[in-house]
Coordinates of C-alpha atoms and ligand atoms in Angstrom, one line a residue:
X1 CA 30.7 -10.7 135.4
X2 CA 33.7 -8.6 133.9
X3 CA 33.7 -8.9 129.9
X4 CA 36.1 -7.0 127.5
X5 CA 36.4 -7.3 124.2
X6 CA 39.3 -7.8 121.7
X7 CA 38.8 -6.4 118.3
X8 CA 41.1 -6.8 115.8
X9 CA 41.3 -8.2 111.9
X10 CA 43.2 -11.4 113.1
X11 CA 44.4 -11.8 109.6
X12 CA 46.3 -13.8 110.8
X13 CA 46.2 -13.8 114.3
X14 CA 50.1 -13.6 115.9
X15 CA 51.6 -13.8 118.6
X16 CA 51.2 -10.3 119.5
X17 CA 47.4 -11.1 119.5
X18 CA 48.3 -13.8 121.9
X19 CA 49.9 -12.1 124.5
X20 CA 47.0 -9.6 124.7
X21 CA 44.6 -12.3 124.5
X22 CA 46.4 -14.1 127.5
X23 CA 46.8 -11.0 129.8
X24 CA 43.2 -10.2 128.9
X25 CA 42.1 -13.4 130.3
X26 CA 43.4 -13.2 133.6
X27 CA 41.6 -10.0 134.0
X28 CA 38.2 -10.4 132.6
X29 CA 36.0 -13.2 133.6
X30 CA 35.2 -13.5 129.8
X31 CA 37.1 -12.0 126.7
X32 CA 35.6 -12.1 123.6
X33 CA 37.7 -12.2 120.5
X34 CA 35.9 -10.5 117.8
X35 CA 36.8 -10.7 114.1
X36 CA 36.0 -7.5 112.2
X37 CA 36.3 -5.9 109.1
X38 CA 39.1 -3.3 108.3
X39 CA 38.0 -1.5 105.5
X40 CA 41.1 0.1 105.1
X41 CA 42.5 -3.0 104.5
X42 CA 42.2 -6.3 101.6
X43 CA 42.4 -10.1 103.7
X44 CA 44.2 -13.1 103.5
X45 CA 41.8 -15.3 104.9
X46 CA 38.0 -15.1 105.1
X47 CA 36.3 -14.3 108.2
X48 CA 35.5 -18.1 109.3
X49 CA 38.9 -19.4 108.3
X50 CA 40.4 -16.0 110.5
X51 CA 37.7 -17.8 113.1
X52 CA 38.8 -21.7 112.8
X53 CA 42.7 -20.2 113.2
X54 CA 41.9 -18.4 116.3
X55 CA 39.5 -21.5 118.1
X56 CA 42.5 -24.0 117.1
X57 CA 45.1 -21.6 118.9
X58 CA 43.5 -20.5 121.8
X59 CA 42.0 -23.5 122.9
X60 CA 43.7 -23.6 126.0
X61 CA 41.9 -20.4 127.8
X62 CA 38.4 -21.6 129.3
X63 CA 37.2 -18.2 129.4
X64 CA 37.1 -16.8 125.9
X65 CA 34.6 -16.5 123.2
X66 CA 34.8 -15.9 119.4
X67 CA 32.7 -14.2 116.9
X68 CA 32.6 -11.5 114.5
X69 CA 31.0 -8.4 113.0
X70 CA 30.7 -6.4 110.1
X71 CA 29.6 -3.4 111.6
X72 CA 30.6 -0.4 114.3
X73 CA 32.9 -1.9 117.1
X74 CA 30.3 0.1 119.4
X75 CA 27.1 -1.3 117.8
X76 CA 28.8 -4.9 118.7
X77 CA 29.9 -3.9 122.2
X78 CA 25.7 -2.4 122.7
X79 CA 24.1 -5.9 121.5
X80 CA 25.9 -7.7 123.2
X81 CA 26.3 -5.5 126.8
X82 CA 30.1 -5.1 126.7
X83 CA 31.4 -2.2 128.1
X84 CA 35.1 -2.3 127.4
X85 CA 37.4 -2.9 124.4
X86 CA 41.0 -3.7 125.2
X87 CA 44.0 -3.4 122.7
X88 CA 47.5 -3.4 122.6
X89 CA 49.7 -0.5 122.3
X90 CA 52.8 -1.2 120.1
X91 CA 54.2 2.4 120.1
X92 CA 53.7 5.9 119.5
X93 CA 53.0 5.4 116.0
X94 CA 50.0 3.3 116.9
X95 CA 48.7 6.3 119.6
X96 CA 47.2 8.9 117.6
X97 CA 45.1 6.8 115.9
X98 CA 43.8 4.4 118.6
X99 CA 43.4 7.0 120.6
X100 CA 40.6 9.0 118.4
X101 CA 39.4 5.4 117.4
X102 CA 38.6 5.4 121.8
X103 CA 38.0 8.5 122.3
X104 CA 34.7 8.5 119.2
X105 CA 34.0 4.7 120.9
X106 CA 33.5 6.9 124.1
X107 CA 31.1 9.3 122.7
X108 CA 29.2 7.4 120.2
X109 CA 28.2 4.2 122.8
X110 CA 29.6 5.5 126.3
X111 CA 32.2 1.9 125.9
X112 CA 35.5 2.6 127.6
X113 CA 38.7 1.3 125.9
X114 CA 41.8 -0.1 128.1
X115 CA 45.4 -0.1 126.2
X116 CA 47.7 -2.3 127.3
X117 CA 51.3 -2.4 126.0
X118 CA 52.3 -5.2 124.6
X119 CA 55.7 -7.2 125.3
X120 CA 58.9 -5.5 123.6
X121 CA 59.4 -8.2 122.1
X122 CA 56.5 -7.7 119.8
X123 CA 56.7 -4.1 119.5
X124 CA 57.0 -4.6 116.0
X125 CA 55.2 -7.0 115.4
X126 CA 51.7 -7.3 113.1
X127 CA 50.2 -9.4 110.7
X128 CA 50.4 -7.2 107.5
X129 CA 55.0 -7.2 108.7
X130 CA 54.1 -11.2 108.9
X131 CA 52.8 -11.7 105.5
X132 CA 55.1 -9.7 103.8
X133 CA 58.2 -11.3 105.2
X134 CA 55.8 -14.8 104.5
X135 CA 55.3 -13.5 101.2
X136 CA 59.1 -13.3 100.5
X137 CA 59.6 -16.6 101.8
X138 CA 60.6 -15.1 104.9
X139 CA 61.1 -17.0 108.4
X140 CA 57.8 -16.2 110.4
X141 CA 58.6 -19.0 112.8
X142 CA 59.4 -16.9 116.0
X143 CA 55.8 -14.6 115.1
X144 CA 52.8 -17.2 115.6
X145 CA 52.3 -20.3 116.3
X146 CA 53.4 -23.3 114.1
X147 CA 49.9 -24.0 112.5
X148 CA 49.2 -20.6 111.6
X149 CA 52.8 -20.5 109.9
X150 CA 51.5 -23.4 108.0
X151 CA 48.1 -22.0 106.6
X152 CA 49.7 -19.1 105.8
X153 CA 52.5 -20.5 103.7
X154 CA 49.4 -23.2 101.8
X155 CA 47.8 -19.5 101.1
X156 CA 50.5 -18.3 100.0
X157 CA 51.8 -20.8 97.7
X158 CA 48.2 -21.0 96.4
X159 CA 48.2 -17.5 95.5
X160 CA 51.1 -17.7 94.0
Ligands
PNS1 O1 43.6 -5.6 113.6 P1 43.2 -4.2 113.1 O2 43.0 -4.2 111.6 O3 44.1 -3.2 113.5 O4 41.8 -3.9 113.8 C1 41.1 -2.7 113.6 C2 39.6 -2.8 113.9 C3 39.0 -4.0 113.0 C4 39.5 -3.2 115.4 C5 38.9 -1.5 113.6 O5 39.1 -1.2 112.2 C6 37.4 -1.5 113.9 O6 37.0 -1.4 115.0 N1 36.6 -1.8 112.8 C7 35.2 -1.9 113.0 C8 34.4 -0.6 112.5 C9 34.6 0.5 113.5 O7 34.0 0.4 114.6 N2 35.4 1.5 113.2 C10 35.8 2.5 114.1 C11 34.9 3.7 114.0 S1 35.9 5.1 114.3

């Protein structure tokens, strides 16, 4: 069984997730999504409601699974036998750091990572630009799906 996994801080998860995620699936016989923690960066949402968002908008692939981790990518990838990682390459600006991020995931675990680049029309695209723009009470519409758009806005508005 080919298995790949799809790390990311999903938070929220976009549509750029979503096209990886869906190319992904029609080339692993499972992909698991796995939430982690970005210490470089504060959240939105908390781990489980980053996991509810993902289950309600991926329903429709049979072959993925969800979890998450608060540790090394690498230790994840080792407990659970996963060999790969797969991400999506916006542009150079993303390159030099994904590639050290593989290149240490090589050495530390032996796990290979797969880039794949993702559709020009979310070259741009992330979930930190998303809340911004949401933040400014932006149109995020045409960036994730319609229920995300609406959790994010209730967070939003509750924050204040
Ligand atoms: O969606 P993001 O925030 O770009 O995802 C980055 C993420 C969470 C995949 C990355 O920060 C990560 O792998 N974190 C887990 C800890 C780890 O393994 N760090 C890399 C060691 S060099």
């Amino acid at each position: 069984m080919r298995r790949v996994v799809c790390p990311g801080s999903f938070d929220p998860i976009t549509n750029g997730h979503l096209d990886i995620i869906a190319r992904a699936c029609s080339l692993f016989d499972e992909v698991v999504i796995a939430v982690l923690v970005n210490q470089t960066k504060s959240s939105l949402f908390t781990v489980p409601e980053r996991i509810e968002m993902i289950k309600e908008v991926t329903a429709r692939y049979k072959n993925i699974k969800i979890d998450s981790w608060s540790g090394l990518l690498v230790d994840y990838c080792k407990a659970n036998q996963i060999p790969t990682i797969v991400k999506g390459l916006r542009a150079v600006s993303d390159f030099d750091y994904e590639l050290q991020m593989s290149q240490v995931n090589l050495q530390l675990q032996g796990v290979e990572t797969l880039f794949m680049s993702t559709a020009p029309s979310n070259s741009f695209l992330s979930s930190s630009l998303v809340k911004e723009i949401a933040s400014y009470g932006g149109d995020v519409s045409g960036y994730m799906p319609a229920a995300i758009v609406d959790k994010l806005r209730s967070r939003l508005d509750r924050k204040g």
